[in-house]
Short mmCIF file of C-alpha atoms and ligand atoms in Angstrom, two decimals:
data_model
loop_
_atom_site.label_atom_id
_atom_site.label_comp_id
_atom_site.label_asym_id
_atom_site.label_seq_id
_atom_site.Cartn_x
_atom_site.Cartn_y
_atom_site.Cartn_z
CA UNK J 1 -46.49 -57.56 83.92
CA UNK J 2 -46.98 -58.55 87.57
CA UNK J 3 -50.46 -59.50 88.78
CA UNK J 4 -52.44 -56.71 90.33
CA UNK J 5 -53.25 -58.74 93.55
CA UNK J 6 -50.49 -59.65 95.96
CA UNK J 7 -50.72 -61.42 99.27
CA UNK J 8 -48.54 -59.61 101.50
CA UNK J 9 -49.75 -61.40 104.38
CA UNK J 10 -47.15 -62.89 106.61
CA UNK J 11 -48.34 -65.90 108.49
CA UNK J 12 -46.85 -67.15 111.89
CA UNK J 13 -45.03 -69.91 110.14
CA UNK J 14 -43.68 -67.37 107.74
CA UNK J 15 -42.45 -65.22 110.62
CA UNK J 16 -40.86 -68.31 112.30
CA UNK J 17 -38.68 -69.11 109.22
CA UNK J 18 -37.61 -65.32 108.79
CA UNK J 19 -38.42 -64.25 105.56
CA UNK J 20 -36.71 -60.85 105.84
CA UNK J 21 -39.38 -59.25 103.80
CA UNK J 22 -37.78 -55.94 104.05
CA UNK J 23 -35.04 -56.78 101.78
CA UNK J 24 -35.50 -58.11 98.27
CA UNK J 25 -34.90 -61.83 97.54
CA UNK J 26 -33.96 -63.11 94.18
CA UNK J 27 -36.67 -65.95 94.18
CA UNK J 28 -39.33 -63.28 94.97
CA UNK J 29 -38.09 -60.84 92.27
CA UNK J 30 -38.19 -63.64 89.77
CA UNK J 31 -41.66 -64.50 90.87
CA UNK J 32 -42.67 -60.98 90.11
CA UNK J 33 -41.20 -61.22 86.64
CA UNK J 34 -43.27 -64.29 86.07
CA UNK J 35 -46.40 -62.54 87.00
CA UNK J 36 -46.61 -64.41 90.36
CA UNK J 37 -48.12 -63.15 93.76
CA UNK J 38 -45.47 -64.41 96.17
CA UNK J 39 -43.53 -61.01 96.59
CA UNK J 40 -43.40 -58.23 98.89
CA UNK J 41 -43.08 -54.46 98.47
CA UNK J 42 -39.22 -54.55 98.80
CA UNK J 43 -39.18 -57.24 96.01
CA UNK J 44 -41.33 -55.31 93.75
CA UNK J 45 -39.35 -52.10 94.30
CA UNK J 46 -36.09 -53.80 93.61
CA UNK J 47 -37.66 -55.53 90.50
CA UNK J 48 -38.80 -52.06 89.38
CA UNK J 49 -35.17 -50.86 89.37
CA UNK J 50 -34.23 -54.05 87.37
CA UNK J 51 -36.83 -53.45 84.82
CA UNK J 52 -35.78 -50.00 84.47
CA UNK J 53 -32.35 -51.01 82.98
CA UNK J 54 -33.54 -54.42 81.81
CA UNK J 55 -37.13 -54.21 80.61
CA UNK J 56 -36.68 -57.65 78.85
CA UNK J 57 -36.51 -59.47 82.37
CA UNK J 58 -40.10 -61.02 82.13
CA UNK J 59 -39.16 -62.47 78.78
CA UNK J 60 -35.91 -63.67 80.06
CA UNK J 61 -37.70 -65.31 83.01
CA UNK J 62 -40.34 -67.01 80.70
CA UNK J 63 -37.72 -68.27 78.23
CA UNK J 64 -35.81 -69.73 81.14
CA UNK J 65 -38.74 -71.42 82.50
CA UNK J 66 -39.71 -72.81 79.11
CA UNK J 67 -36.15 -74.15 78.62
CA UNK J 68 -36.43 -75.89 81.93
CA UNK J 69 -39.62 -77.53 80.83
CA UNK J 70 -38.16 -78.77 77.44
CA UNK J 71 -34.98 -80.13 78.90
CA UNK J 72 -36.74 -81.97 81.72
CA UNK J 73 -39.22 -83.46 79.20
CA UNK J 74 -36.37 -84.43 76.77
CA UNK J 75 -34.48 -86.20 79.66
CA UNK J 76 -37.58 -87.99 81.00
CA UNK J 77 -38.37 -89.24 77.43
CA UNK J 78 -34.68 -90.40 77.17
CA UNK J 79 -35.35 -92.62 80.23
CA UNK J 80 -34.17 -90.59 83.12
CA UNK J 81 -36.31 -91.21 86.16
CA UNK J 82 -34.34 -89.16 88.87
CA UNK J 83 -33.99 -85.47 89.12
CA UNK J 84 -32.19 -83.13 91.54
CA UNK J 85 -33.21 -79.54 91.16
CA UNK J 86 -31.13 -77.01 92.95
CA UNK J 87 -32.25 -73.37 93.14
CA UNK J 88 -35.92 -74.46 92.62
CA UNK J 89 -37.66 -71.07 93.17
CA UNK J 90 -41.11 -70.32 94.37
CA UNK J 91 -43.49 -73.02 92.88
CA UNK J 92 -44.79 -72.07 89.48
CA UNK J 93 -46.90 -74.62 87.87
CA UNK J 94 -46.00 -76.71 86.01
CA UNK J 95 -43.04 -77.52 88.20
CA UNK J 96 -40.16 -79.77 87.31
CA UNK J 97 -41.80 -82.84 88.85
CA UNK J 98 -45.07 -82.34 87.09
CA UNK J 99 -43.27 -82.19 83.63
CA UNK J 100 -41.19 -85.27 84.40
CA UNK J 101 -44.07 -87.18 85.85
CA UNK J 102 -46.33 -86.42 82.89
CA UNK J 103 -43.79 -88.45 80.77
CA UNK J 104 -42.70 -90.82 83.57
CA UNK J 105 -45.19 -91.09 86.52
CA UNK J 106 -42.54 -93.05 88.56
CA UNK J 107 -40.09 -90.23 88.40
CA UNK J 108 -38.47 -89.09 91.68
CA UNK J 109 -37.40 -85.56 92.30
CA UNK J 110 -35.65 -83.76 95.05
CA UNK J 111 -35.78 -80.00 95.04
CA UNK J 112 -33.44 -77.76 97.02
CA UNK J 113 -33.27 -74.05 97.59
CA UNK J 114 -31.71 -71.77 100.38
CA UNK J 115 -34.55 -69.13 100.51
CA UNK J 116 -36.88 -69.75 103.33
CA UNK J 117 -39.82 -68.41 101.27
CA UNK J 118 -39.51 -71.38 98.95
CA UNK J 119 -39.63 -73.83 102.02
CA UNK J 120 -42.94 -72.09 103.09
CA UNK J 121 -44.36 -72.86 99.79
CA UNK J 122 -42.80 -76.31 99.37
CA UNK J 123 -46.13 -78.08 99.74
CA UNK J 124 -46.90 -77.27 96.10
CA UNK J 125 -43.65 -79.30 95.12
CA UNK J 126 -44.69 -82.39 97.12
CA UNK J 127 -47.67 -83.27 95.33
CA UNK J 128 -46.17 -86.37 93.47
CA UNK J 129 -47.85 -88.82 91.31
CA UNK J 130 -48.89 -91.85 93.26
CA UNK J 131 -46.10 -93.90 91.60
CA UNK J 132 -43.35 -91.51 91.98
CA UNK J 133 -41.92 -89.36 94.92
CA UNK J 134 -40.80 -85.86 95.53
CA UNK J 135 -38.92 -84.14 98.51
CA UNK J 136 -37.60 -80.67 99.44
CA UNK J 137 -34.50 -79.86 101.22
CA UNK J 138 -33.51 -76.44 102.47
CA UNK J 139 -29.93 -76.02 101.65
CA UNK J 140 -27.36 -73.57 100.09
CA UNK J 141 -25.39 -74.70 96.93
CA UNK J 142 -22.45 -72.95 98.20
CA UNK J 143 -21.94 -75.86 100.47
CA UNK J 144 -22.55 -78.60 98.01
CA UNK J 145 -21.28 -81.41 100.27
CA UNK J 146 -23.80 -80.64 102.91
CA UNK J 147 -26.42 -80.12 100.21
CA UNK J 148 -25.55 -83.55 98.86
CA UNK J 149 -25.77 -85.11 102.41
CA UNK J 150 -29.33 -83.70 102.83
CA UNK J 151 -30.32 -85.00 99.56
CA UNK J 152 -29.09 -88.44 100.25
CA UNK J 153 -30.89 -88.27 103.74
CA UNK J 154 -34.24 -87.90 101.95
CA UNK J 155 -33.87 -91.34 100.46
CA UNK J 156 -35.64 -90.42 97.40
CA UNK J 157 -32.70 -90.56 94.97
CA UNK J 158 -30.68 -93.70 94.08
CA UNK J 159 -27.22 -92.53 93.42
CA UNK J 160 -26.27 -95.77 91.76
CA UNK J 161 -28.47 -94.88 88.92
CA UNK J 162 -28.56 -91.82 86.42
CA UNK J 163 -29.71 -88.61 88.00
CA UNK J 164 -30.34 -85.34 86.11
CA UNK J 165 -28.96 -82.36 87.93
CA UNK J 166 -30.86 -79.17 87.24
CA UNK J 167 -28.97 -75.86 87.94
CA UNK J 168 -31.43 -73.59 86.11
CA UNK J 169 -30.89 -69.80 86.51
CA UNK J 170 -28.87 -70.47 89.77
CA UNK J 171 -25.06 -70.22 89.44
CA UNK J 172 -25.08 -66.52 88.25
CA UNK J 173 -26.09 -65.84 91.99
CA UNK J 174 -22.57 -67.44 93.00
CA UNK J 175 -20.17 -64.95 91.75
CA UNK J 176 -17.15 -66.77 93.11
CA UNK J 177 -16.25 -70.53 93.14
CA UNK J 178 -19.31 -71.67 90.95
CA UNK J 179 -17.17 -73.98 88.81
CA UNK J 180 -15.81 -75.77 91.74
CA UNK J 181 -19.29 -76.22 92.98
CA UNK J 182 -20.57 -77.45 89.77
CA UNK J 183 -17.60 -80.01 89.74
CA UNK J 184 -18.33 -81.25 93.30
CA UNK J 185 -22.01 -81.86 92.21
CA UNK J 186 -21.16 -83.38 88.80
CA UNK J 187 -18.74 -85.78 90.76
CA UNK J 188 -21.69 -86.89 92.85
CA UNK J 189 -23.40 -87.95 89.71
CA UNK J 190 -21.14 -90.91 89.16
CA UNK J 191 -23.11 -93.05 86.77
CA UNK J 192 -22.84 -92.91 83.14
CA UNK J 193 -25.91 -91.30 81.46
CA UNK J 194 -26.23 -88.72 84.36
CA UNK J 195 -27.23 -85.30 83.16
CA UNK J 196 -26.61 -81.66 83.93
CA UNK J 197 -29.22 -79.20 82.75
CA UNK J 198 -28.16 -75.41 83.26
CA UNK J 199 -28.88 -71.87 82.30
CA UNK J 200 -27.01 -68.83 83.32
CA UNK J 201 -27.31 -65.07 82.82
CA UNK J 202 -24.83 -63.84 80.18
CA UNK J 203 -23.33 -60.57 78.75
CA UNK J 204 -22.99 -62.29 75.22
CA UNK J 205 -26.20 -60.85 73.64
CA UNK J 206 -26.79 -57.44 75.31
CA UNK J 207 -23.48 -56.59 77.16
CA UNK J 208 -24.39 -53.02 78.31
CA UNK J 209 -27.86 -54.19 79.76
CA UNK J 210 -26.17 -57.22 81.38
CA UNK J 211 -23.60 -54.86 83.05
CA UNK J 212 -26.61 -52.52 84.42
CA UNK J 213 -28.39 -55.60 85.60
CA UNK J 214 -25.46 -56.79 87.51
CA UNK J 215 -25.11 -53.39 89.26
CA UNK J 216 -28.75 -53.21 90.18
CA UNK J 217 -28.67 -56.70 91.79
CA UNK J 218 -25.31 -55.82 93.58
CA UNK J 219 -26.95 -52.69 94.85
CA UNK J 220 -30.08 -54.51 96.24
CA UNK J 221 -27.70 -56.97 98.04
CA UNK J 222 -27.90 -59.88 95.62
CA UNK J 223 -24.74 -59.98 93.84
CA UNK J 224 -25.05 -61.54 90.27
CA UNK J 225 -22.21 -62.43 87.76
CA UNK J 226 -23.02 -62.74 84.14
CA UNK J 227 -20.79 -65.41 82.42
CA UNK J 228 -19.81 -65.61 78.74
CA UNK J 229 -19.76 -68.60 76.53
CA UNK J 230 -16.40 -69.81 77.42
CA UNK J 231 -17.04 -69.52 81.11
CA UNK J 232 -20.34 -71.26 80.71
CA UNK J 233 -18.87 -74.28 78.65
CA UNK J 234 -16.51 -74.91 81.49
CA UNK J 235 -19.48 -75.91 83.79
CA UNK J 236 -19.69 -79.10 81.54
CA UNK J 237 -15.91 -80.20 81.29
CA UNK J 238 -15.69 -83.78 80.58
CA UNK J 239 -19.43 -84.30 79.74
CA UNK J 240 -20.96 -84.59 76.41
CA UNK J 241 -23.26 -81.74 75.34
CA UNK J 242 -26.51 -82.89 73.79
CA UNK J 243 -27.65 -81.27 70.59
CA UNK J 244 -27.86 -78.35 69.81
CA UNK J 245 -24.93 -77.69 72.34
CA UNK J 246 -24.87 -74.28 74.03
CA UNK J 247 -27.59 -71.84 72.85
CA UNK J 248 -29.48 -68.92 74.36
CA UNK J 249 -32.57 -70.40 76.44
CA UNK J 250 -35.17 -69.93 73.72
CA UNK J 251 -33.00 -71.59 70.94
CA UNK J 252 -32.44 -74.79 72.99
CA UNK J 253 -34.82 -77.26 71.05
CA UNK J 254 -37.61 -74.49 70.46
CA UNK J 255 -41.07 -75.82 70.06
CA UNK J 256 -43.18 -74.51 66.94
CA UNK J 257 -45.96 -72.85 69.11
CA UNK J 258 -43.32 -71.21 71.58
CA UNK J 259 -43.34 -67.50 72.41
CA UNK J 260 -40.86 -65.60 70.22
CA UNK J 261 -38.14 -64.36 72.50
CA UNK J 262 -34.87 -62.93 71.07
CA UNK J 263 -31.40 -63.82 72.35
CA UNK J 264 -31.03 -60.43 73.77
CA UNK J 265 -34.31 -60.49 75.63
CA UNK J 266 -33.39 -63.93 76.90
CA UNK J 267 -29.77 -62.96 77.85
CA UNK J 268 -29.18 -66.52 79.22
CA UNK J 269 -27.14 -69.49 78.04
CA UNK J 270 -28.49 -72.87 78.14
CA UNK J 271 -27.22 -76.46 77.70
CA UNK J 272 -27.84 -80.05 78.70
CA UNK J 273 -24.81 -82.42 78.91
CA UNK J 274 -24.54 -86.14 79.91
CA UNK J 275 -21.75 -88.10 81.76
CA UNK J 276 -19.96 -90.20 79.04
C1 SAM O 1 -34.09 -67.14 89.31
S1 SAM O 1 -34.63 -68.26 90.37
C2 SAM O 1 -34.63 -69.76 89.41
C3 SAM O 1 -35.93 -70.77 89.73
C4 SAM O 1 -35.91 -71.97 88.87
N1 SAM O 1 -34.72 -72.70 88.86
C5 SAM O 1 -36.23 -71.59 87.42
O1 SAM O 1 -35.38 -71.57 86.68
O2 SAM O 1 -37.31 -71.26 87.10
C6 SAM O 1 -33.13 -68.71 91.44
C7 SAM O 1 -33.37 -69.46 92.44
O3 SAM O 1 -32.07 -69.83 93.09
C8 SAM O 1 -32.19 -69.74 94.47
N2 SAM O 1 -30.68 -69.50 95.08
C9 SAM O 1 -29.99 -68.52 94.90
N3 SAM O 1 -28.77 -68.53 95.50
C10 SAM O 1 -28.92 -69.88 95.99
C11 SAM O 1 -27.99 -70.65 96.84
N4 SAM O 1 -26.83 -70.23 97.19
N5 SAM O 1 -28.33 -71.80 97.37
C12 SAM O 1 -29.59 -72.39 96.81
N6 SAM O 1 -30.40 -71.67 96.15
C13 SAM O 1 -30.14 -70.54 95.80
C14 SAM O 1 -33.08 -68.58 94.72
O4 SAM O 1 -33.66 -68.70 96.13
C15 SAM O 1 -34.25 -68.73 93.70
O5 SAM O 1 -35.20 -69.54 94.26
#
């Protein structure tokens, strides 16, 4: 479970960006599930309520993170050198750029998140390989045009070449309009061979647990929407799913030495698709 030691110190720069530490944030609750130390008492209290109804949350978080690693590695090995990761989360090594640059040191990555705490820790995301580049933008996926403009302004990604868009454990935090947002983002990835990596909370494997989890998050001010297989598949409309198609997070191209996590523990769907 979460580490014993937590650094609850708020530095002047933290205060300037208004971390609102007295209310729970999804990034910090996720950090707690991953055994991280970037969370505050309000986050830990809300995470405790979540664990009471969904004790598998730490398994789900680890399975999700491991899926992101495998999908990123697969795409880097297939020749993709550009990544846009929206809903980055508090840095947890290895981060996406570390995975991609281990395979392709020239890889370029732009990270985006709307939580100010991710911004205050973004330095860890900016340690690029010398050959590659990384950048961080603070932006909200619910305003996809503005987010894309901020990403373009970094000059890190070349939109005339394939880009892998990563929306990992993000769009369940957007109860309404998520499909339109994904479509706007997909439409910006105009080049054949661009990719979409997604995972998403689902009621498909443990419906009652998922419904309880939705209630806990709604009550702590962070509405969540679990989506089933059909709703999830619509995020990829017109793109080609890579093998093995849509699975639970631990079943997407599992590696032999991976931690054994069941579909119900993971309770997240996962897929990678490419623009034909
Ligand atoms: C569960 S974490 C996932 C982190 C990482 N993608 C992973 O899978 O390990 C979700 C992240 O999405 C971010 N997020 C939630 N709503 C968002 C929004 N509207 N715009 C941008 N980021 C958002 C949260 O701040 C948090 O960092």
